[in-house]
Coordinates of C-alpha atoms in Angstrom, one line a residue:
Chain A
M1 CA 102.7 207.1 68.5
N2 CA 99.2 208.2 67.5
G3 CA 97.7 210.9 65.3
L4 CA 100.6 211.3 62.9
T5 CA 100.0 212.8 59.5
L6 CA 102.1 212.1 56.5
G7 CA 102.3 215.2 54.2
I8 CA 103.1 215.1 50.5
E9 CA 103.9 218.2 48.4
T10 CA 104.9 218.2 44.7
S11 CA 103.2 221.2 43.3
C12 CA 106.2 222.7 41.6
D13 CA 109.9 221.7 41.7
E14 CA 110.3 220.3 45.2
T15 CA 109.5 216.7 46.0
A16 CA 108.7 216.8 49.7
C17 CA 107.4 214.4 52.4
A18 CA 107.0 215.0 56.1
V19 CA 105.7 213.4 59.3
V20 CA 103.9 215.8 61.6
T21 CA 102.1 215.3 64.9
R22 CA 98.6 216.5 65.7
E23 CA 100.2 219.5 67.4
S24 CA 102.0 220.6 64.3
E25 CA 105.4 219.3 65.5
A26 CA 107.4 218.2 62.5
L27 CA 109.2 214.9 63.2
S28 CA 110.7 214.9 59.7
N29 CA 110.7 217.2 56.7
A30 CA 112.4 215.6 53.7
I31 CA 112.9 217.6 50.5
A32 CA 114.5 216.9 47.2
S33 CA 115.1 220.2 45.4
Q34 CA 115.3 220.4 41.7
V35 CA 116.8 223.9 41.6
E36 CA 120.0 222.8 39.8
L37 CA 118.0 220.8 37.3
H38 CA 116.1 223.8 36.1
A39 CA 118.7 226.5 36.6
S40 CA 119.9 226.5 33.0
Y41 CA 116.4 227.1 31.8
G42 CA 115.8 230.1 34.1
G43 CA 112.7 228.5 35.6
V44 CA 110.9 225.3 36.3
V45 CA 110.5 223.1 33.2
P46 CA 107.3 221.1 33.6
E47 CA 108.3 217.9 31.9
L48 CA 111.7 217.8 33.7
A49 CA 109.9 218.5 37.0
S50 CA 107.4 215.6 36.6
R51 CA 110.2 213.2 35.7
A52 CA 112.3 214.3 38.7
H53 CA 109.3 214.0 41.0
L54 CA 108.7 210.4 39.8
A55 CA 112.4 209.5 40.5
N56 CA 112.4 211.3 43.9
M57 CA 109.0 210.5 45.3
I58 CA 109.6 207.1 46.9
P59 CA 113.1 207.8 48.2
I60 CA 111.8 211.0 49.8
Y61 CA 108.8 209.2 51.3
E62 CA 111.1 206.6 52.8
A63 CA 113.4 209.3 54.1
A64 CA 110.5 211.1 55.8
L65 CA 109.5 207.9 57.6
R66 CA 113.1 207.0 58.5
D67 CA 114.0 210.6 59.7
A68 CA 110.9 210.5 61.9
G69 CA 111.7 207.1 63.2
V70 CA 108.3 205.7 62.3
A71 CA 106.8 203.1 60.0
I72 CA 103.8 203.6 57.7
G73 CA 101.7 201.6 60.3
D74 CA 102.2 204.6 62.7
I75 CA 100.6 207.0 60.3
S76 CA 96.9 207.9 60.8
A77 CA 96.2 210.1 57.8
I78 CA 97.8 211.5 54.6
A79 CA 97.6 215.1 53.5
V80 CA 98.6 216.0 50.0
T81 CA 98.7 219.2 47.9
R82 CA 95.9 219.1 45.3
G83 CA 96.5 222.5 43.7
P84 CA 97.4 225.0 42.5
G85 CA 100.6 224.1 40.7
L86 CA 101.9 222.4 37.6
V87 CA 99.6 219.6 36.5
G88 CA 102.3 216.9 35.9
S89 CA 104.0 217.7 39.2
L90 CA 100.8 217.7 41.3
L91 CA 99.8 214.4 39.7
V92 CA 102.8 212.6 41.1
G93 CA 102.1 213.6 44.7
L94 CA 98.3 213.0 44.5
E95 CA 98.6 209.6 42.9
T96 CA 101.2 208.6 45.4
A97 CA 99.0 209.7 48.3
K98 CA 96.0 207.9 46.8
S99 CA 98.0 204.7 46.4
L100 CA 99.4 204.8 49.9
G101 CA 96.0 205.6 51.3
Y102 CA 94.4 202.7 49.4
V103 CA 97.0 200.2 50.3
H104 CA 97.3 201.2 54.0
H105 CA 93.6 202.1 54.6
L106 CA 94.4 205.7 55.4
P107 CA 92.2 208.7 54.8
V108 CA 93.7 211.1 52.3
R109 CA 93.1 214.9 52.6
G110 CA 93.5 217.4 49.8
I111 CA 95.2 220.6 50.7
H112 CA 95.5 223.9 49.0
H113 CA 99.1 224.8 48.5
V114 CA 98.8 228.5 49.6
A115 CA 96.6 227.6 52.6
A116 CA 99.4 225.4 53.7
H117 CA 101.9 228.3 53.4
V118 CA 99.5 230.5 55.4
Y119 CA 99.5 227.8 58.1
S120 CA 103.3 227.3 58.0
P121 CA 104.1 229.6 61.0
F122 CA 102.6 227.0 63.4
V123 CA 104.9 224.2 62.3
H124 CA 107.6 223.7 64.9
G125 CA 109.9 221.0 66.2
R126 CA 113.4 219.7 65.3
A127 CA 112.6 219.2 61.6
A128 CA 111.0 222.6 61.2
G129 CA 114.4 224.3 60.5
G130 CA 114.2 226.8 63.4
E131 CA 112.7 227.4 66.7
G132 CA 111.2 230.3 68.6
F133 CA 110.3 232.3 65.6
L134 CA 106.6 232.5 66.5
P135 CA 105.9 235.6 68.6
A136 CA 104.2 234.8 71.9
G137 CA 100.4 234.8 71.5
F138 CA 100.5 234.6 67.7
D139 CA 97.3 233.0 66.6
F140 CA 94.3 233.4 64.3
P141 CA 93.0 235.8 63.1
Y142 CA 95.9 237.3 61.2
L143 CA 96.9 238.8 57.9
A144 CA 99.1 236.7 55.7
L145 CA 101.3 237.9 52.9
A146 CA 102.0 234.9 50.6
V147 CA 104.9 235.7 48.3
S148 CA 106.6 233.2 46.0
G149 CA 107.4 232.6 42.4
G150 CA 103.8 231.8 41.6
H151 CA 101.8 233.8 44.2
T152 CA 101.6 237.2 45.6
S153 CA 98.5 237.5 47.8
L154 CA 97.2 239.2 50.9
I155 CA 95.0 236.9 52.8
V156 CA 92.8 237.3 55.8
A157 CA 93.2 234.2 57.9
E158 CA 90.3 233.8 60.4
A159 CA 90.9 230.1 60.9
P160 CA 93.0 227.4 59.1
D161 CA 90.0 226.8 56.7
R162 CA 88.6 230.3 56.7
L163 CA 90.8 232.2 54.4
R164 CA 89.9 235.2 52.2
T165 CA 92.1 236.8 49.6
I166 CA 91.8 240.5 49.8
G167 CA 94.7 241.4 47.4
R168 CA 96.6 239.6 44.7
T169 CA 99.0 240.4 41.8
V170 CA 97.3 241.6 38.7
D171 CA 100.2 240.5 36.5
D172 CA 103.6 239.0 37.7
A173 CA 104.1 237.4 41.1
A174 CA 106.9 239.0 43.2
G175 CA 109.2 236.0 42.9
E176 CA 108.6 235.9 39.1
A177 CA 109.6 239.5 38.9
Y178 CA 112.9 238.6 40.7
D179 CA 113.5 235.7 38.2
K180 CA 112.8 237.9 35.2
V181 CA 115.0 240.8 36.4
A182 CA 117.7 238.3 37.3
R183 CA 117.4 237.0 33.7
L184 CA 117.8 240.6 32.4
L185 CA 120.9 241.1 34.4
G186 CA 122.3 237.6 33.5
L187 CA 122.4 236.6 37.1
G188 CA 121.0 233.1 36.9
Y189 CA 118.2 231.3 38.6
P190 CA 116.5 231.4 41.0
G191 CA 116.6 235.2 41.0
G192 CA 115.5 235.9 44.6
P193 CA 118.5 234.9 46.6
L194 CA 120.9 236.2 43.9
I195 CA 119.3 239.7 43.8
D196 CA 119.0 239.8 47.6
R197 CA 122.7 239.2 48.0
L198 CA 123.7 241.7 45.3
A199 CA 121.2 244.3 46.6
A200 CA 123.0 244.2 50.0
E201 CA 126.0 245.8 48.3
G202 CA 124.1 248.3 46.3
D203 CA 122.7 251.8 46.6
S204 CA 118.9 251.5 46.5
T205 CA 118.4 255.2 45.8
R206 CA 120.4 255.3 42.6
Y207 CA 117.5 254.3 40.3
A208 CA 114.1 255.6 41.1
F209 CA 111.3 253.3 40.0
T210 CA 107.7 254.4 40.4
R211 CA 105.6 252.2 42.6
A212 CA 102.5 250.9 40.9
R213 CA 99.4 252.6 42.2
L214 CA 96.5 250.6 41.1
K215 CA 93.4 252.4 40.1
T216 CA 91.2 249.4 41.0
G217 CA 91.8 250.1 44.7
G218 CA 91.9 247.3 47.1
F219 CA 95.1 245.6 48.0
N220 CA 96.3 244.4 44.7
F221 CA 99.9 244.3 43.5
S222 CA 101.5 244.9 40.2
F223 CA 105.1 244.1 39.3
S224 CA 105.0 244.1 35.5
G225 CA 105.6 247.8 35.2
L226 CA 108.7 247.6 37.3
K227 CA 110.0 244.7 35.3
T228 CA 109.4 246.7 32.1
A229 CA 111.1 249.8 33.5
I230 CA 114.2 247.7 34.2
A231 CA 114.1 246.1 30.8
R232 CA 114.0 249.5 29.2
L233 CA 116.7 250.9 31.4
V234 CA 119.1 248.0 30.6
E235 CA 118.3 248.4 26.9
R236 CA 118.9 252.1 27.0
E237 CA 122.1 252.1 29.0
G238 CA 123.4 248.9 27.4
S239 CA 123.9 245.7 29.3
I240 CA 127.6 246.4 29.6
V241 CA 126.8 249.1 32.2
F242 CA 125.4 246.3 34.4
A243 CA 128.1 243.8 33.8
P244 CA 129.5 241.9 36.9
E245 CA 131.8 244.0 39.1
R246 CA 130.2 247.2 38.0
P247 CA 128.6 249.1 40.9
E248 CA 125.6 249.9 38.6
R249 CA 124.7 246.2 38.8
A250 CA 124.4 246.1 42.5
D251 CA 122.7 249.5 42.6
L252 CA 120.0 248.3 40.1
A253 CA 119.4 245.2 42.1
A254 CA 119.1 247.2 45.3
S255 CA 116.8 249.8 43.7
F256 CA 114.6 247.0 42.2
Q257 CA 114.5 245.2 45.5
A258 CA 113.6 248.4 47.4
A259 CA 110.7 249.0 45.0
V260 CA 109.3 245.4 45.4
I261 CA 109.6 245.5 49.2
D262 CA 108.0 249.0 49.4
S263 CA 105.1 247.8 47.3
L264 CA 104.6 244.7 49.5
L265 CA 104.9 246.4 52.8
T266 CA 102.8 249.4 51.8
N267 CA 99.9 247.1 51.0
C268 CA 100.5 245.2 54.2
E269 CA 100.4 248.4 56.2
R270 CA 97.2 249.5 54.5
A271 CA 95.5 246.1 55.0
L272 CA 96.5 245.9 58.6
E273 CA 95.0 249.3 59.1
S274 CA 91.8 248.4 57.2
T275 CA 91.3 245.0 59.0
G276 CA 92.4 246.2 62.4
F277 CA 94.7 243.2 62.7
S278 CA 97.9 243.5 64.6
R279 CA 99.4 240.1 63.4
L280 CA 101.1 239.5 60.1
A281 CA 102.7 236.4 58.8
V282 CA 104.9 236.6 55.7
V283 CA 105.1 233.2 54.0
G284 CA 106.3 231.6 50.8
G285 CA 109.7 231.5 49.1
V286 CA 110.1 235.3 48.9
A287 CA 109.8 235.4 52.7
C288 CA 113.4 234.1 52.8
N289 CA 114.5 237.5 51.4
R290 CA 116.7 239.2 53.9
G291 CA 116.0 242.7 52.6
L292 CA 112.3 242.1 53.1
R293 CA 112.8 240.7 56.6
C294 CA 114.8 243.7 57.7
A295 CA 112.5 246.3 56.1
A296 CA 109.4 244.6 57.6
A297 CA 110.9 244.6 61.1
E298 CA 111.8 248.3 60.7
R299 CA 108.5 249.5 59.1
L300 CA 106.0 247.4 61.0
R301 CA 106.9 248.2 64.5
G302 CA 104.1 247.3 66.9
V303 CA 102.9 244.5 64.6
S304 CA 103.3 240.9 65.8
L305 CA 105.3 239.8 62.8
V306 CA 106.3 236.3 61.9
F307 CA 108.7 235.1 59.2
P308 CA 108.9 231.3 59.4
P309 CA 112.5 229.8 59.0
P310 CA 113.6 229.5 55.3
L311 CA 113.0 225.7 55.3
L312 CA 109.3 226.4 56.0
C313 CA 109.1 229.3 53.5
T314 CA 110.2 227.4 50.5
D315 CA 107.9 224.5 49.4
N316 CA 107.8 221.8 52.0
A317 CA 105.5 219.0 53.1
A318 CA 105.6 219.8 56.9
M319 CA 103.2 222.7 56.3
V320 CA 100.9 220.5 54.2
A321 CA 100.8 217.7 56.9
A322 CA 100.3 220.3 59.7
L323 CA 97.3 221.9 58.0
G324 CA 95.9 218.4 57.2
A325 CA 96.3 217.4 60.8
A326 CA 94.7 220.7 62.0
L327 CA 91.7 220.4 59.7
G328 CA 91.2 216.7 60.2
E329 CA 87.8 215.7 58.9
R330 CA 87.2 219.3 57.8
A331 CA 89.8 219.0 55.0
G332 CA 88.4 217.9 51.7
R333 CA 88.7 214.1 51.4
V334 CA 90.6 212.7 48.4
E335 CA 88.8 209.8 46.8
L336 CA 90.4 207.5 44.2
S337 CA 88.6 209.5 41.5
T338 CA 89.7 212.9 42.8
N339 CA 91.9 214.8 40.4
V340 CA 94.4 217.6 40.8
D341 CA 93.2 221.2 40.2
T342 CA 96.0 223.4 38.8
N343 CA 93.8 226.6 39.3
L344 CA 92.3 225.6 42.6
S345 CA 91.1 228.8 44.3
L346 CA 91.9 229.5 47.9
E347 CA 88.3 230.0 49.0
Q348 CA 87.2 226.9 47.1
G349 CA 90.2 224.8 48.3
T350 CA 89.7 225.5 52.0
E351 CA 86.0 225.6 52.2
S352 CA 85.0 222.4 54.0
G353 CA 83.8 219.6 51.8
A354 CA 84.5 221.6 48.6
M355 CA 86.7 218.8 47.3
Q356 CA 84.1 216.2 47.3
R357 CA 82.0 218.4 45.1
A358 CA 84.8 219.3 42.8
Chain B
M1 CA 99.5 243.0 -0.8
K2 CA 101.9 243.5 2.1
E3 CA 103.0 240.5 4.1
T4 CA 102.9 242.4 7.4
F5 CA 101.6 245.6 8.7
D6 CA 102.6 247.7 11.7
I7 CA 100.6 249.3 14.4
A8 CA 102.1 251.9 16.7
T9 CA 100.9 252.2 20.3
H10 CA 102.1 254.9 22.6
S11 CA 101.0 253.7 26.0
P12 CA 100.2 250.5 27.9
E13 CA 96.5 251.5 27.7
Q14 CA 96.8 251.5 23.9
T15 CA 98.4 248.1 23.8
F16 CA 95.6 246.8 26.0
E17 CA 93.1 248.4 23.8
L18 CA 94.5 246.8 20.6
G19 CA 94.2 243.4 22.3
R20 CA 90.6 244.2 23.3
R21 CA 89.6 245.2 19.8
I22 CA 91.2 242.1 18.3
G23 CA 89.5 240.0 20.9
A24 CA 86.2 241.4 20.0
F25 CA 86.3 240.0 16.4
L26 CA 87.9 236.6 16.9
R27 CA 85.6 233.6 16.0
G28 CA 87.4 230.8 17.8
G29 CA 90.1 228.5 16.4
E30 CA 92.7 231.3 16.0
T31 CA 96.2 231.1 17.4
L32 CA 97.9 234.3 18.4
S33 CA 101.6 233.9 18.6
L34 CA 103.0 236.7 20.8
I35 CA 106.6 237.5 20.3
G36 CA 108.7 240.1 22.2
D37 CA 111.2 240.6 25.0
L38 CA 110.5 240.8 28.7
G39 CA 108.2 243.7 29.3
A40 CA 107.3 244.3 25.7
G41 CA 103.6 244.0 26.3
K42 CA 102.6 240.3 25.6
T43 CA 100.7 239.8 28.9
L44 CA 99.2 243.3 28.7
F45 CA 98.0 242.6 25.2
T46 CA 96.5 239.3 26.3
Q47 CA 94.7 241.1 29.2
G48 CA 93.0 243.3 26.5
L49 CA 92.3 240.2 24.4
A50 CA 90.5 238.6 27.3
K51 CA 88.5 241.7 27.9
G52 CA 87.5 241.8 24.2
L53 CA 86.4 238.2 24.5
G54 CA 84.3 239.1 27.5
A55 CA 86.2 237.0 29.9
A56 CA 85.6 237.8 33.6
G57 CA 88.4 237.8 36.1
E58 CA 91.9 239.0 35.9
V59 CA 94.4 237.7 33.4
V60 CA 97.8 237.3 35.2
S61 CA 101.2 236.2 33.9
P62 CA 101.1 232.6 32.7
T63 CA 104.8 232.2 33.3
F64 CA 104.6 230.2 36.5
L65 CA 101.8 227.8 35.6
I66 CA 102.7 227.8 31.9
H67 CA 99.0 227.7 31.0
R68 CA 95.9 229.5 32.3
I69 CA 92.3 229.3 31.1
Y70 CA 89.7 232.1 30.9
Q71 CA 86.1 231.8 29.8
G72 CA 84.4 234.6 27.9
R73 CA 82.3 234.6 24.7
L74 CA 85.0 232.1 23.6
R75 CA 87.4 230.2 25.8
L76 CA 90.9 231.7 25.9
H77 CA 94.0 229.5 26.6
H78 CA 96.9 231.6 27.6
F79 CA 100.3 229.8 27.3
D80 CA 103.9 230.8 28.0
F81 CA 106.4 228.7 26.1
Y82 CA 109.5 230.4 27.5
R83 CA 110.4 227.6 30.0
L84 CA 109.5 224.6 27.9
A85 CA 112.6 222.5 27.2
G86 CA 111.5 221.1 23.9
E87 CA 108.6 220.5 21.6
S88 CA 107.8 217.2 23.4
D89 CA 106.8 219.3 26.4
L90 CA 103.8 220.5 24.4
E91 CA 102.3 217.0 24.7
S92 CA 102.7 216.9 28.5
I93 CA 101.1 220.3 29.1
G94 CA 98.1 219.2 26.9
F95 CA 98.7 221.8 24.3
Y96 CA 97.5 219.7 21.3
D97 CA 94.3 218.8 23.1
F98 CA 93.5 222.4 23.8
Q99 CA 94.4 223.3 20.2
A100 CA 91.9 220.7 19.0
E101 CA 89.2 221.7 21.5
D102 CA 85.6 221.8 20.3
P103 CA 84.1 224.3 20.2
P104 CA 87.3 226.0 19.0
A105 CA 89.0 228.2 21.5
V106 CA 91.3 231.2 21.1
I107 CA 94.9 230.3 21.9
A108 CA 97.4 233.1 22.9
I109 CA 101.0 232.0 23.3
E110 CA 103.7 234.1 24.8
W111 CA 107.1 233.2 23.2
G112 CA 105.0 231.5 20.4
D113 CA 108.0 231.6 18.1
R114 CA 109.8 228.9 20.1
F115 CA 107.9 226.0 18.5
P116 CA 106.4 227.5 15.3
R117 CA 105.7 224.1 13.7
A118 CA 103.4 223.1 16.5
L119 CA 100.9 225.9 15.9
D120 CA 97.7 225.3 13.9
E121 CA 96.6 227.9 11.4
P122 CA 95.1 230.4 11.2
I123 CA 97.9 232.1 13.1
L124 CA 98.1 235.8 13.8
Q125 CA 101.7 236.5 14.7
I126 CA 102.1 239.6 16.8
E127 CA 105.6 240.9 17.4
F128 CA 106.2 243.6 20.0
H129 CA 109.1 246.0 19.4
T130 CA 110.1 248.6 21.9
G131 CA 110.1 252.2 20.6
A132 CA 111.8 255.5 21.1
S133 CA 110.2 256.3 24.4
E134 CA 109.6 254.0 27.4
T135 CA 105.9 253.4 26.5
D136 CA 106.1 253.4 22.7
R137 CA 105.6 250.0 20.9
R138 CA 105.7 249.1 17.3
I139 CA 103.5 246.0 16.9
A140 CA 104.1 244.0 13.7
V141 CA 101.2 241.8 12.7
R142 CA 101.6 238.9 10.3
A143 CA 98.9 236.4 9.3
K144 CA 99.3 232.8 8.3
G145 CA 96.5 230.5 7.0
V146 CA 94.1 233.2 6.1
P147 CA 94.6 235.8 3.4
M148 CA 96.4 238.8 4.9
D149 CA 93.7 241.0 3.4
E150 CA 91.0 239.4 5.5
W151 CA 93.0 239.9 8.7
R152 CA 93.9 243.4 7.6
T153 CA 90.2 244.2 7.1
L154 CA 89.4 242.7 10.5
V155 CA 92.2 244.6 12.3
D156 CA 91.2 247.8 10.4
K157 CA 87.6 247.2 11.4
A158 CA 88.9 246.9 14.9
G159 CA 90.7 250.1 14.3
A160 CA 94.2 250.9 15.3
P161 CA 93.9 252.6 18.7

C-alpha cells in the first residue's frame, strides 16, 4: 500500500496512534485512555499523564500498525500533534514521531490539535467508529464549533490549512464548565457524560440561568458566570438539596446543560448568518453530548450539520493523520530540533511553513 | 499592625478592577496566591491583574493547560494548582524555573494554598470569600516577605474599588 500516514496524538490524556490513507480512510485508530487514572483528581494530572503516555506509547504504536495490517515500511509519512496541550504529554508524542522519522527516513509533519478536530468529519472507514455521518456534499468552506475540555471556539474553515477563529471562550471552556459543575454536584469525572445522562431525567426549566451576553460583540463565549451562579445556588440551598436521588439534582444538571447548549447554538446561528455558510461541523469531546446533538438537529434545520462519531470527537490520532495526509508538504515539517508549543495558535499552527520558522 | 486586611467588592467588575489596580503597582518577582472556591473570582481577578500589567490578549481559565503566559509591562505566569497530584508536579510543569525567571515575572496561582512551601516570597495571599449577595465578595489580603504596611500602602494607593 502506498501513501499511508501514521498519526500520533498525545496532547492531553489519550495516547493515540492511527494509520490513515491519503483519502482519509482510517485503517486503524488505537487509543489508550487514561480517564480512570485521573478520575480521582477530577481532571488530568500532568505528571501522571506524561508517565502513562510513556508507558502506553509503544504498545499503542504497535497496535495501530497491527490493526491496520501494515508494517512501518508501508508508511510514507508521520503526522504528530505539536500543540496546544500539556507540555509533558505533547513531548512524548513529538519525540516518538521524531525518532520514528529519523530511524525510518520518514517525513514528520506537525499538526495543530484543534485543526485536526476541525478536519475530523472527513475521516471515514472501518476504524473511524461510524459510517455515513457526513451529509452528502459536505465540504469546505464550513463553520466549525470546536468544543472540549480545553477549547471552545468558532472557526471559519476555508480549507484544511486556512482556518480562522472568529469566537472563543473568554474564560472557561465548555467541557471545563461541565467538569467544574460535576465537581460541585459531587458527580465525578469527566463531567460531560455524567451531566448529559443526569440531564436527560431532569427538568431544564426549573432553574433559570442567564445566558452570558458579551459586550465585546463577536462570537465569543463565556461560561464562568454560569459556573459561579451554580456554585452560589448550591451554597445557598445546601448541597443536601442536590444529593443523589433528589429530583433537584437532575433538574439542576438539565438546567445547566440547557444554558450551555443555548449559548453554543445561539453563537452558531449568529455566525452562520453572518458568514452566510450553510454547513456546520461540531467537533471535540463535547460534540459527544446527546443533549447538544438533539438540540442542534432541532434548532439548526436547513443547516448541513455534522457530528462525527464519538470515537472521532474525543482525542484520537486518525484525525491527526488524516489532516497530515491532506496537507502533505503544506503541513509544517518537524525537524529534530522542533519543539512542542503548548500555546500554539490556530492561525500560526496551520499557516504553511509556520513551523519551520517557529 | 494588622496581619490581614479585608476589601469588599460588590460586583464582578469591582473584583476585576481590584486586580487591575494591584497589577498596576507590581514590580516583578511577586507571587500572588489566589485562594477561593469555584466561582469565587480567582480568574476574574487575574484578568484584571493582566490588564493592570498592560498585557494584551484575553486571560482565560488556566485549568486545562495548568499554566498560561501573558506579556505586559512585566511577564505574567498564570498557574492553576488544583489538579496537581503533589509538590513534585511543580518540577515537571517548570514552576521553579518560572519562579526564578530573570527579569522577575509576576506569578499568579489559583489554588496557591495547595503547596504553600513552594512559593517564593514576597507573597501576596488573596482569599476570596463569597458574601451575602450573589455578587458580593470579601477579599482578605495577607502579605508575606514584605512588611504588611508596605503592601497596605501600595494597596491603599491602588485604592479599594
